[in-house]
Short mmCIF file of C-alpha atoms in Angstrom, two decimals:
data_model
loop_
_atom_site.label_atom_id
_atom_site.label_comp_id
_atom_site.label_asym_id
_atom_site.label_seq_id
_atom_site.Cartn_x
_atom_site.Cartn_y
_atom_site.Cartn_z
CA MET E 1 -26.61 112.60 -75.25
CA LYS E 2 -29.99 113.28 -73.67
CA VAL E 3 -31.15 111.55 -70.49
CA LEU E 4 -34.86 111.85 -69.72
CA ARG E 5 -36.56 110.67 -66.56
CA GLY E 6 -39.70 108.58 -66.71
CA SER E 7 -41.97 111.40 -65.56
CA ALA E 8 -40.95 113.40 -68.61
CA VAL E 9 -42.13 110.80 -71.08
CA LEU E 10 -45.15 109.09 -69.49
CA SER E 11 -48.67 110.12 -70.34
CA SER E 12 -52.10 108.89 -69.38
CA ALA E 13 -52.74 108.02 -73.00
CA THR E 14 -50.11 105.28 -73.02
CA LEU E 15 -49.75 104.24 -69.39
CA THR E 16 -52.25 104.18 -66.56
CA LEU E 17 -50.52 104.93 -63.26
CA GLN E 18 -52.37 104.96 -59.99
CA SER E 19 -51.90 107.63 -57.34
CA ALA E 20 -48.56 108.01 -55.54
CA PRO E 21 -47.80 104.70 -53.79
CA THR E 22 -47.79 106.00 -50.24
CA ALA E 23 -49.28 102.69 -49.04
CA VAL E 24 -46.12 100.92 -50.12
CA ALA E 25 -43.88 103.31 -48.23
CA ASP E 26 -45.90 102.71 -45.06
CA ASN E 27 -45.92 98.92 -45.37
CA ASN E 28 -43.10 97.55 -43.25
CA ARG E 29 -43.33 94.17 -44.95
CA LEU E 30 -41.97 95.50 -48.26
CA ARG E 31 -38.20 95.46 -48.69
CA LEU E 32 -36.27 96.66 -51.72
CA PHE E 33 -32.65 95.67 -52.40
CA SER E 34 -30.32 96.36 -55.30
CA GLY E 35 -27.56 94.36 -56.86
CA SER E 36 -24.48 96.14 -58.16
CA ALA E 37 -25.39 95.95 -61.87
CA ASN E 38 -27.43 99.19 -62.04
CA VAL E 39 -27.63 100.95 -58.68
CA PRO E 40 -28.78 104.36 -60.06
CA PHE E 41 -31.77 102.64 -61.67
CA SER E 42 -32.65 100.91 -58.39
CA GLN E 43 -32.40 104.23 -56.57
CA GLU E 44 -34.88 105.77 -59.03
CA VAL E 45 -37.28 102.90 -58.39
CA ALA E 46 -36.92 103.38 -54.64
CA ARG E 47 -37.61 107.12 -54.95
CA TYR E 48 -40.78 106.41 -56.93
CA LEU E 49 -41.94 104.08 -54.16
CA GLY E 50 -40.99 106.56 -51.44
CA MET E 51 -38.51 104.08 -49.96
CA GLU E 52 -34.83 103.56 -49.33
CA LEU E 53 -32.84 100.64 -50.67
CA GLY E 54 -32.18 98.06 -47.98
CA PRO E 55 -28.69 97.85 -46.47
CA MET E 56 -26.52 95.02 -47.70
CA ILE E 57 -22.86 94.03 -47.45
CA ARG E 58 -21.32 93.04 -50.78
CA LYS E 59 -17.65 92.09 -51.05
CA ARG E 60 -15.32 89.67 -52.81
CA PHE E 61 -12.80 87.21 -51.48
CA ALA E 62 -9.27 87.23 -52.86
CA ASP E 63 -10.13 84.58 -55.45
CA GLY E 64 -13.13 86.56 -56.76
CA GLU E 65 -15.90 84.72 -54.90
CA LEU E 66 -18.81 87.00 -53.98
CA TYR E 67 -20.07 87.45 -50.40
CA ILE E 68 -23.46 89.02 -49.65
CA GLN E 69 -25.16 89.65 -46.31
CA ILE E 70 -28.52 91.37 -45.80
CA GLN E 71 -28.11 93.96 -43.02
CA GLU E 72 -31.68 94.09 -41.69
CA SER E 73 -34.33 91.61 -40.67
CA ILE E 74 -36.51 90.46 -43.56
CA ARG E 75 -38.30 87.63 -41.77
CA GLY E 76 -41.84 87.42 -43.12
CA CYS E 77 -41.25 90.29 -45.59
CA ASP E 78 -41.92 90.61 -49.32
CA VAL E 79 -38.47 91.21 -50.79
CA TYR E 80 -37.81 92.70 -54.24
CA LEU E 81 -34.29 92.28 -55.64
CA ILE E 82 -33.43 94.57 -58.58
CA GLN E 83 -30.62 93.24 -60.75
CA PRO E 84 -30.31 93.26 -64.56
CA THR E 85 -28.08 90.46 -65.80
CA CYS E 86 -26.07 92.71 -68.12
CA HIS E 87 -22.30 92.91 -68.64
CA PRO E 88 -20.48 91.30 -66.88
CA VAL E 89 -23.31 88.82 -67.34
CA ASN E 90 -21.92 85.89 -65.35
CA ASP E 91 -20.95 88.05 -62.35
CA ASN E 92 -24.31 89.82 -62.25
CA LEU E 93 -26.26 86.60 -62.66
CA MET E 94 -24.31 84.94 -59.85
CA GLU E 95 -24.84 87.98 -57.64
CA LEU E 96 -28.59 87.74 -58.22
CA LEU E 97 -28.60 84.04 -57.30
CA ILE E 98 -26.64 84.70 -54.10
CA MET E 99 -28.99 87.54 -53.12
CA ILE E 100 -32.00 85.27 -53.65
CA ASP E 101 -30.39 82.50 -51.57
CA ALA E 102 -29.50 84.94 -48.78
CA CYS E 103 -33.10 86.19 -48.61
CA ARG E 104 -34.52 82.66 -48.66
CA ARG E 105 -32.28 81.64 -45.76
CA ALA E 106 -33.31 84.82 -43.91
CA SER E 107 -36.96 83.60 -43.97
CA ALA E 108 -38.35 86.17 -46.40
CA ARG E 109 -42.03 85.48 -47.05
CA GLN E 110 -41.79 86.08 -50.82
CA ILE E 111 -38.80 86.86 -53.01
CA THR E 112 -39.34 88.66 -56.31
CA ALA E 113 -36.42 88.89 -58.72
CA VAL E 114 -36.81 92.16 -60.66
CA ILE E 115 -34.71 91.69 -63.80
CA PRO E 116 -34.95 94.75 -66.08
CA TYR E 117 -32.69 93.00 -68.60
CA TYR E 118 -32.80 89.19 -68.78
CA GLY E 119 -29.45 87.92 -70.06
CA TYR E 120 -28.82 84.62 -71.85
CA ALA E 121 -32.21 85.08 -73.54
CA ARG E 122 -31.08 84.68 -77.15
CA ALA E 123 -30.55 80.92 -76.88
CA ASP E 124 -34.23 80.15 -76.29
CA ARG E 125 -34.45 77.02 -78.45
CA LYS E 126 -32.24 74.55 -80.27
CA THR E 127 -31.45 75.61 -83.83
CA ALA E 128 -28.73 73.00 -84.30
CA GLY E 129 -27.57 69.82 -82.64
CA ARG E 130 -25.75 69.78 -79.29
CA GLU E 131 -26.74 73.32 -78.28
CA SER E 132 -27.70 74.52 -74.81
CA ILE E 133 -30.95 76.39 -74.22
CA THR E 134 -29.47 78.93 -71.85
CA ALA E 135 -32.69 80.90 -71.39
CA LYS E 136 -34.23 77.81 -69.78
CA LEU E 137 -31.04 77.07 -67.81
CA VAL E 138 -31.08 80.55 -66.26
CA ALA E 139 -34.78 80.16 -65.45
CA ASN E 140 -33.98 76.93 -63.60
CA LEU E 141 -31.12 78.56 -61.69
CA ILE E 142 -33.24 81.50 -60.53
CA THR E 143 -36.13 79.25 -59.50
CA GLN E 144 -33.94 76.76 -57.67
CA ALA E 145 -32.15 79.59 -55.85
CA GLY E 146 -35.48 80.40 -54.23
CA ALA E 147 -37.26 83.13 -56.21
CA ASN E 148 -41.05 83.08 -55.88
CA ARG E 149 -41.86 85.56 -58.67
CA ILE E 150 -40.15 87.24 -61.61
CA VAL E 151 -40.57 90.76 -63.00
CA ALA E 152 -38.73 91.34 -66.29
CA MET E 153 -38.86 93.92 -69.05
CA ASP E 154 -39.03 93.28 -72.81
CA LEU E 155 -37.77 89.72 -73.04
CA HIS E 156 -35.92 88.80 -76.21
CA SER E 157 -38.54 86.07 -76.71
CA ALA E 158 -41.90 86.16 -74.98
CA GLN E 159 -41.98 82.36 -74.66
CA ILE E 160 -39.24 82.58 -71.99
CA GLN E 161 -42.07 83.27 -69.54
CA GLY E 162 -43.09 79.64 -70.04
CA TYR E 163 -39.70 78.42 -68.84
CA PHE E 164 -40.68 79.44 -65.30
CA ASP E 165 -43.10 77.51 -63.10
CA ILE E 166 -43.53 80.54 -60.84
CA PRO E 167 -45.54 83.75 -61.50
CA PHE E 168 -43.96 85.97 -64.14
CA ASP E 169 -44.84 89.61 -64.84
CA HIS E 170 -43.61 90.73 -68.26
CA VAL E 171 -43.36 94.53 -68.39
CA TYR E 172 -42.99 96.57 -71.58
CA ALA E 173 -41.03 99.76 -72.13
CA SER E 174 -43.22 100.69 -75.10
CA PRO E 175 -45.36 103.31 -73.25
CA VAL E 176 -42.24 105.36 -72.49
CA LEU E 177 -40.71 104.92 -75.96
CA ILE E 178 -43.96 105.54 -77.82
CA ASN E 179 -44.84 108.65 -75.85
CA TYR E 180 -41.39 110.10 -76.53
CA LEU E 181 -41.69 109.42 -80.27
CA ALA E 182 -45.22 110.83 -80.34
CA SER E 183 -43.98 114.02 -78.69
CA LYS E 184 -41.53 114.54 -81.56
CA GLN E 185 -44.41 114.57 -84.11
CA LEU E 186 -42.34 112.88 -86.78
CA PRO E 187 -43.83 113.28 -90.28
CA ASP E 188 -44.72 110.32 -92.55
CA LEU E 189 -43.78 107.78 -89.90
CA VAL E 190 -43.20 104.13 -90.75
CA VAL E 191 -42.27 101.54 -88.12
CA VAL E 192 -39.68 99.02 -89.29
CA SER E 193 -38.89 95.59 -87.87
CA PRO E 194 -35.17 94.78 -88.32
CA ASP E 195 -36.01 91.10 -88.86
CA VAL E 196 -38.96 88.77 -89.32
CA GLY E 197 -38.78 87.64 -85.69
CA GLY E 198 -39.54 91.15 -84.44
CA VAL E 199 -42.66 91.71 -86.55
CA ALA E 200 -45.10 91.23 -83.66
CA ARG E 201 -43.21 93.79 -81.55
CA ALA E 202 -43.07 96.31 -84.40
CA ARG E 203 -46.74 95.79 -85.28
CA ALA E 204 -47.82 96.51 -81.70
CA PHE E 205 -45.54 99.55 -81.69
CA ALA E 206 -47.02 100.85 -84.96
CA LYS E 207 -50.59 100.34 -83.75
CA LYS E 208 -49.99 102.60 -80.76
CA LEU E 209 -48.46 105.25 -83.00
CA ASP E 210 -51.80 106.03 -84.66
CA ASP E 211 -51.69 102.84 -86.76
CA ALA E 212 -48.50 103.85 -88.54
CA PRO E 213 -47.58 101.70 -91.56
CA LEU E 214 -45.25 98.75 -91.03
CA ALA E 215 -42.19 97.62 -92.97
CA ILE E 216 -39.98 94.55 -92.47
CA ILE E 217 -36.32 93.98 -93.22
CA ASP E 218 -35.70 90.49 -94.56
CA LYS E 219 -32.28 89.25 -93.52
CA ARG E 220 -30.32 86.07 -93.18
CA ARG E 221 -27.89 85.61 -90.31
CA GLN E 222 -24.69 83.76 -91.26
CA ALA E 223 -23.29 83.60 -87.71
CA HIS E 224 -23.91 85.05 -84.24
CA ASN E 225 -23.62 88.87 -84.31
CA VAL E 226 -23.22 88.75 -88.10
CA ALA E 227 -26.21 89.74 -90.24
CA GLU E 228 -26.68 89.89 -93.98
CA VAL E 229 -29.47 92.25 -94.98
CA LEU E 230 -31.38 91.32 -98.11
CA ASN E 231 -34.52 93.35 -98.74
CA VAL E 232 -37.15 95.74 -97.37
CA ILE E 233 -40.76 94.58 -97.39
CA GLY E 234 -42.94 97.68 -97.44
CA ASP E 235 -42.77 101.29 -98.61
CA VAL E 236 -40.22 103.56 -96.89
CA GLU E 237 -39.43 106.04 -99.68
CA GLY E 238 -39.63 109.65 -98.47
CA LYS E 239 -40.70 108.56 -94.99
CA THR E 240 -39.32 108.74 -91.46
CA ALA E 241 -38.35 105.19 -90.54
CA VAL E 242 -38.22 104.02 -86.92
CA LEU E 243 -36.35 100.75 -86.44
CA VAL E 244 -37.74 98.97 -83.36
CA ASP E 245 -35.97 96.16 -81.52
CA ASP E 246 -35.72 94.78 -78.00
CA MET E 247 -31.95 95.31 -77.73
CA ILE E 248 -28.93 96.74 -79.50
CA ASP E 249 -25.88 94.55 -78.96
CA THR E 250 -23.10 95.06 -81.51
CA GLY E 251 -25.40 97.24 -83.63
CA GLY E 252 -24.78 95.19 -86.77
CA THR E 253 -28.40 94.29 -87.50
CA ILE E 254 -29.85 97.72 -86.87
CA SER E 255 -27.07 99.70 -88.61
CA GLU E 256 -27.18 97.52 -91.72
CA GLY E 257 -30.94 97.90 -91.69
CA ALA E 258 -30.59 101.68 -91.49
CA LYS E 259 -28.22 101.71 -94.46
CA LEU E 260 -30.70 99.69 -96.49
CA LEU E 261 -33.54 102.01 -95.53
CA ARG E 262 -31.46 104.99 -96.69
CA GLU E 263 -30.82 103.21 -100.00
CA GLN E 264 -34.56 102.61 -100.35
CA GLY E 265 -35.25 106.33 -99.99
CA ALA E 266 -36.06 106.81 -96.31
CA ARG E 267 -35.74 110.49 -95.43
CA GLN E 268 -34.80 109.97 -91.78
CA VAL E 269 -33.94 106.88 -89.73
CA TYR E 270 -34.39 106.50 -85.98
CA ALA E 271 -33.34 103.52 -83.86
CA CYS E 272 -35.47 102.56 -80.88
CA ALA E 273 -34.65 99.75 -78.43
CA THR E 274 -35.22 98.90 -74.80
CA HIS E 275 -31.85 97.43 -73.83
CA ALA E 276 -28.59 99.24 -74.63
CA VAL E 277 -26.20 96.29 -74.51
CA PHE E 278 -23.70 98.17 -76.73
CA SER E 279 -20.97 95.57 -77.24
CA PRO E 280 -18.06 96.69 -79.46
CA PRO E 281 -18.21 97.99 -82.15
CA ALA E 282 -21.76 99.23 -81.48
CA ILE E 283 -20.78 102.81 -80.58
CA GLU E 284 -18.83 103.32 -83.82
CA ARG E 285 -21.73 101.96 -85.87
CA LEU E 286 -24.47 103.91 -84.10
CA SER E 287 -22.60 107.23 -84.09
CA SER E 288 -21.55 107.03 -87.75
CA GLY E 289 -24.29 109.43 -88.90
CA ILE E 290 -26.81 106.97 -90.34
CA PHE E 291 -29.26 107.65 -87.49
CA GLU E 292 -30.93 110.93 -86.61
CA GLU E 293 -31.36 109.58 -83.08
CA VAL E 294 -30.78 106.35 -81.13
CA ILE E 295 -33.39 105.98 -78.38
CA VAL E 296 -32.86 103.47 -75.56
CA THR E 297 -33.90 103.05 -71.91
CA ASN E 298 -31.89 102.77 -68.71
CA THR E 299 -32.52 99.06 -67.98
CA ILE E 300 -28.76 98.71 -68.57
CA PRO E 301 -26.37 101.43 -67.36
CA VAL E 302 -24.75 103.42 -70.19
CA PRO E 303 -21.22 104.42 -69.14
CA GLU E 304 -19.64 107.69 -70.22
CA ASP E 305 -17.48 106.07 -72.90
CA HIS E 306 -20.62 104.60 -74.53
CA ARG E 307 -22.41 107.91 -74.93
CA PHE E 308 -22.58 109.87 -78.17
CA GLU E 309 -24.41 112.85 -79.60
CA GLN E 310 -27.33 111.00 -81.17
CA LEU E 311 -28.09 108.92 -78.06
CA THR E 312 -31.18 109.52 -75.91
CA VAL E 313 -31.73 107.50 -72.73
CA LEU E 314 -35.26 107.33 -71.32
CA SER E 315 -35.96 106.17 -67.78
CA VAL E 316 -38.31 103.25 -67.18
CA ALA E 317 -37.75 103.23 -63.41
CA ASN E 318 -41.28 104.52 -62.81
CA LEU E 319 -42.69 101.60 -64.79
CA ILE E 320 -40.76 99.09 -62.71
CA GLY E 321 -41.69 100.92 -59.50
CA GLU E 322 -45.36 100.92 -60.47
CA THR E 323 -45.15 97.21 -61.25
CA ILE E 324 -43.60 96.44 -57.86
CA TRP E 325 -46.32 98.43 -56.13
CA ARG E 326 -49.12 96.67 -58.00
CA VAL E 327 -47.64 93.22 -57.40
CA HIS E 328 -47.28 93.99 -53.70
CA GLU E 329 -50.84 95.34 -53.50
CA ASP E 330 -52.27 92.43 -55.57
CA SER E 331 -53.41 94.87 -58.28
CA SER E 332 -53.48 94.35 -62.03
CA VAL E 333 -50.20 94.84 -63.89
CA SER E 334 -51.57 94.35 -67.40
CA SER E 335 -53.99 97.26 -66.99
CA MET E 336 -50.98 99.61 -67.04
CA PHE E 337 -50.62 98.99 -70.77
CA ARG E 338 -54.22 99.21 -71.95
#
């Protein structure tokens, strides 16, 4: 498995970064804290900003209840809380809510929840009777806890931004992923969406890869985490196919798509996703030999037992750090991706 830091895969052609954020490091009103979900990622963000993570006590009572106490004064400060709501989702979400509440009660001026991976995002609408829209429920919980702003990366559905009545900065990992793919100089590249719902994402991806051709896998899902692949729309014969998605959970959709692309004559198949959820049996599927490479980012920590030879992890900590700096300095975030 390869692990690449953000500086190794960012270029001025795909991401516009300003000069080193020394102003942030000198501003005593900025505070950065990390939840327990992905501490190494938070440390990378802090290094980019030239800061240290704020001190915090985190412990559990005998019955599993979580206790959090901020260990420095944050009165009148702009506080950024970094916490992806990945596995264990409920624990990490509750930890984020408690951190927000602790900062609100400590009189922080503004609280920004930095959520590299936004969990519960797949239930973003009702597709059948008597269902919960959990993406909206989580938005309500975070807002009511006291967050004033949200920073999140590659939402499962872009409309989730509309579930919040507070400012929301949606950040994309595509500059890092695209620059890495461009550096490989893959021949006869075709970008493939694993389903119809991801066409917009794949089209934007293909446009930034020198207007590479686009293909779509038509599938019908019979149940959650169960996908039936039907057909490929587009020409993939003799080409290098790059499957692009926002996340890889059990790996069923993307691995079945790769098999179909092989059957349709694709010479090589790469998988590219932002969030490495990797629920069983994802590792067995992804490491079975159908992919030349599986490229993900470090929004979610990848433990040792989830790593395999074809896996490459790219760091997006610099992107999140740059976003925090620009939000704090009231600069444009969208200009990073032009």
